[in-house]
Amino acid sequence: MIEHDQGATLMKGNEALAEAAIRAGLQGYFGYPITPQSEILEYLTAQPKGRAGVVLQAESELAAINMVFGASGAGARVMTSSSSPGISLMQEGLSYMASAQLPCLVVNVNRGGPGLGTIQPSQGDYFQATKGGGHGDYRLIVLAPSSVQEMADFVFEAFRLAEEYRNPAMILADGALGQMMEKVILPREGSLPYPPKPWATTGKPASRERNIITSLFIQPEKMEQVNLELQEKYRRLQKEVRFEAFQVEDAEILLVAFGLAARIAQKALELAREQGIRAGLLRPITLYPFPTAAIANLVPNVESLLVVEMNAGQMVEDVRLAVNGQRPVSFKGRMGGMIPTPEEVLESIVQIAERTHTEQVERS
Amino acid sequence: MIRGTIVVANEICKGCELCITSCPQESLGLSDRINSIGYRYIVLVKDNCTGCVNCALVCPEAAITVYREKKSALKARESAFVASGGLSV
Amino acid sequence: MQTTTIPPEMDLVYRRPDTLTQTPMHYCPGCGHGVTHKILMEVVDELGIQEQTVGVAPVGCSVFAYNYMNVDMQEAAHGRASAVATGIKRILPDRFVFSYQGDGDLAAIGTGETIHTVNRGENILVVFINNAIYGMTGGQMAPTTLLGMVTSTTPFGRESQVMGFPLKITDLVAQLPGAYYVTRQAVHSPTAVRKAKKAFRHALEYQKLNKGTCFIEIVSNCPAGWKMTPVEANEWMEKNMFPAYPLGDLKVPK
């Protein structure tokens, strides 16, 4: 449980996240400017010397993630932040960190792509975030905030998970969450303890063997063993699944959406209910591990599902795996920095409701 | 002349011969035997090593340990040499 | 293994330092990496800083440097050793931090990190092994490959019109205000080894002063990649490499 201060303040998502990182005991930040997340680096560099730990503007995202690698290996609580093109540049480093089992927090304030794309909000990096992103068999722990409050809270949660499981964790936000101002109650400073890190390269005392941090296991037998350990870790991670459900008890149409799209879906749900369509919403909070079982458990009670995303349909694939062909799964998305409106989503819900109704009539 | 000797870790020597070319006394050569990693290793082929350390400095495997006569031993040997009329040691 | 008996009148004057592990090195016979590892670790031993030293290994022939150096170490991605070392040093400013990289790692894929690390004046030691070739991958052209030099990707010799010129990155680095001590050494002869070792000692002593980056280039050989015996390779290096990469200090503290 995250402990909070008393009293709310009005803050931008990026700044709330940066302030929360300091309160979570940040010891090192290495980053490179990119819209729409540069406020994180700016906020941290503006702090009194030492308050945010080491804060360094790197020469590139490549350098930044490798500084994070070194600093994490040295035992520090470290993070970086970027937006989509910069996160792409960090994928090699994240693969190395996952293999070397180094904890860190990576914040992706997702913007529209592919390519240089646009600076407007998007969820186009879902695949990259949840399926590994770089080379080899690995996963990041992925948390998806949908409010400024969660931008702050999930920093604590991500650091805790990253350090407990010795794995990079990602907060997958988007340009809107980063830029919007909302009321936030900040987490309490110093409330996240530092776990011991006996594996860190801090200099070898005579009392122990040298510590080596590497992702190189040249013998295939050893490399397979490391892979098996990683897979076992990902299985253990399943117990950290988090999601939120709204009005699913009587829902005939289940909406599934994360992050900003979940806020829009929730509004659409209210509009649908006003028209007498019983819609519910499941919002995955952890995108990896994915709430597969939670969705599967709801499937027998609903007629149809609608996945709402700000991309061409990425999480919908995981939802379909959870549903396993038992119900129709529809998709409503906008791409390239466009945000779907609640009315657009409502339109999709109405269509599905009408179709479901027709089928029911035909069946009877 | 001061006396010395070396001990070679035969099993890690790769017979690169860089020590042979750096030995001012030309004391070193390759063994006839082959070690378990497939190389002819370095051996002292003459009894004139001075313990100058050159071979150990250039050895990429850090395979050479060098010993050198104690000052007292050298002095004793020199006095014996003089006492014997300089004929032999 | 050691069968020779040591006469009691003898003193031990040289032995493998404890800061090297007992693991036999995987390098080809006569490779300069071994000597460089050895003298670096000798200095760590002599300065008594084993407990405060953290190293960073590269991708290339010395990718397994951490198997031989008996200090805490991290293995960096190709070219990123100086960024990793930056991360370590910033978190642990009182430790002695070094990165160890070859020419492909430091001067091709990692040029950006190299230049910016030195430009920030990170208080680390950068060890740069220049043997003008990619050894690990089988002898391809490096940024430091000499003009006319035959490699597996310049089978007719390096032509400047096609592949540009040998990159003297050490000269470049010496121009940066963040560099405190920049020197180019070799490890092919007893004299060279003594000088190179002195350079390592200076560099690690300077690190305590927090005055900037110390950068040591070792002009080295690659007998396997150059397709020569170790003795031939060292002769070829003296004749061809040293004129292109002259030994000596490029920047010394005032």
mmCIF file of N, CA, C and O in Angstrom, chain A residues 6 90 106 221 282 298 320 326 353:
data_model
loop_
_atom_site.group_PDB
_atom_site.id
_atom_site.type_symbol
_atom_site.label_atom_id
_atom_site.label_comp_id
_atom_site.label_asym_id
_atom_site.label_seq_id
_atom_site.Cartn_x
_atom_site.Cartn_y
_atom_site.Cartn_z
ATOM 1 N N GLN A 6 -1.153 14.426 3.204
ATOM 2 C CA GLN A 6 -2.523 14.934 3.288
ATOM 3 C C GLN A 6 -2.645 16.137 2.373
ATOM 4 O O GLN A 6 -1.686 16.898 2.213
ATOM 5 N N MET A 90 16.017 2.646 -26.745
ATOM 6 C CA MET A 90 16.427 2.016 -25.480
ATOM 7 C C MET A 90 16.207 0.505 -25.465
ATOM 8 O O MET A 90 16.562 -0.155 -24.486
ATOM 9 N N VAL A 106 11.355 2.646 -16.312
ATOM 10 C CA VAL A 106 11.360 3.351 -17.594
ATOM 11 C C VAL A 106 9.965 3.916 -17.797
ATOM 12 O O VAL A 106 8.983 3.181 -17.689
ATOM 13 N N GLU A 221 23.784 -24.188 -22.740
ATOM 14 C CA GLU A 221 23.144 -24.813 -21.580
ATOM 15 C C GLU A 221 22.888 -23.756 -20.506
ATOM 16 O O GLU A 221 21.831 -23.728 -19.872
ATOM 17 N N LEU A 282 -13.689 -3.225 -17.985
ATOM 18 C CA LEU A 282 -12.530 -3.768 -17.280
ATOM 19 C C LEU A 282 -11.294 -2.996 -17.754
ATOM 20 O O LEU A 282 -11.032 -2.905 -18.948
ATOM 21 N N LEU A 298 -15.089 -13.193 -16.656
ATOM 22 C CA LEU A 298 -16.279 -12.393 -16.968
ATOM 23 C C LEU A 298 -16.970 -12.863 -18.245
ATOM 24 O O LEU A 298 -18.144 -12.575 -18.463
ATOM 25 N N ARG A 320 -8.504 -11.166 -26.964
ATOM 26 C CA ARG A 320 -9.030 -12.312 -27.743
ATOM 27 C C ARG A 320 -8.459 -13.629 -27.221
ATOM 28 O O ARG A 320 -9.149 -14.643 -27.181
ATOM 29 N N GLN A 326 -14.864 -17.565 -27.318
ATOM 30 C CA GLN A 326 -16.187 -17.855 -26.746
ATOM 31 C C GLN A 326 -17.206 -16.742 -26.978
ATOM 32 O O GLN A 326 -18.413 -16.978 -26.872
ATOM 33 N N ALA A 353 -24.687 -3.695 -29.519
ATOM 34 C CA ALA A 353 -25.923 -4.047 -28.799
ATOM 35 C C ALA A 353 -27.018 -4.442 -29.781
ATOM 36 O O ALA A 353 -27.736 -5.436 -29.574
#
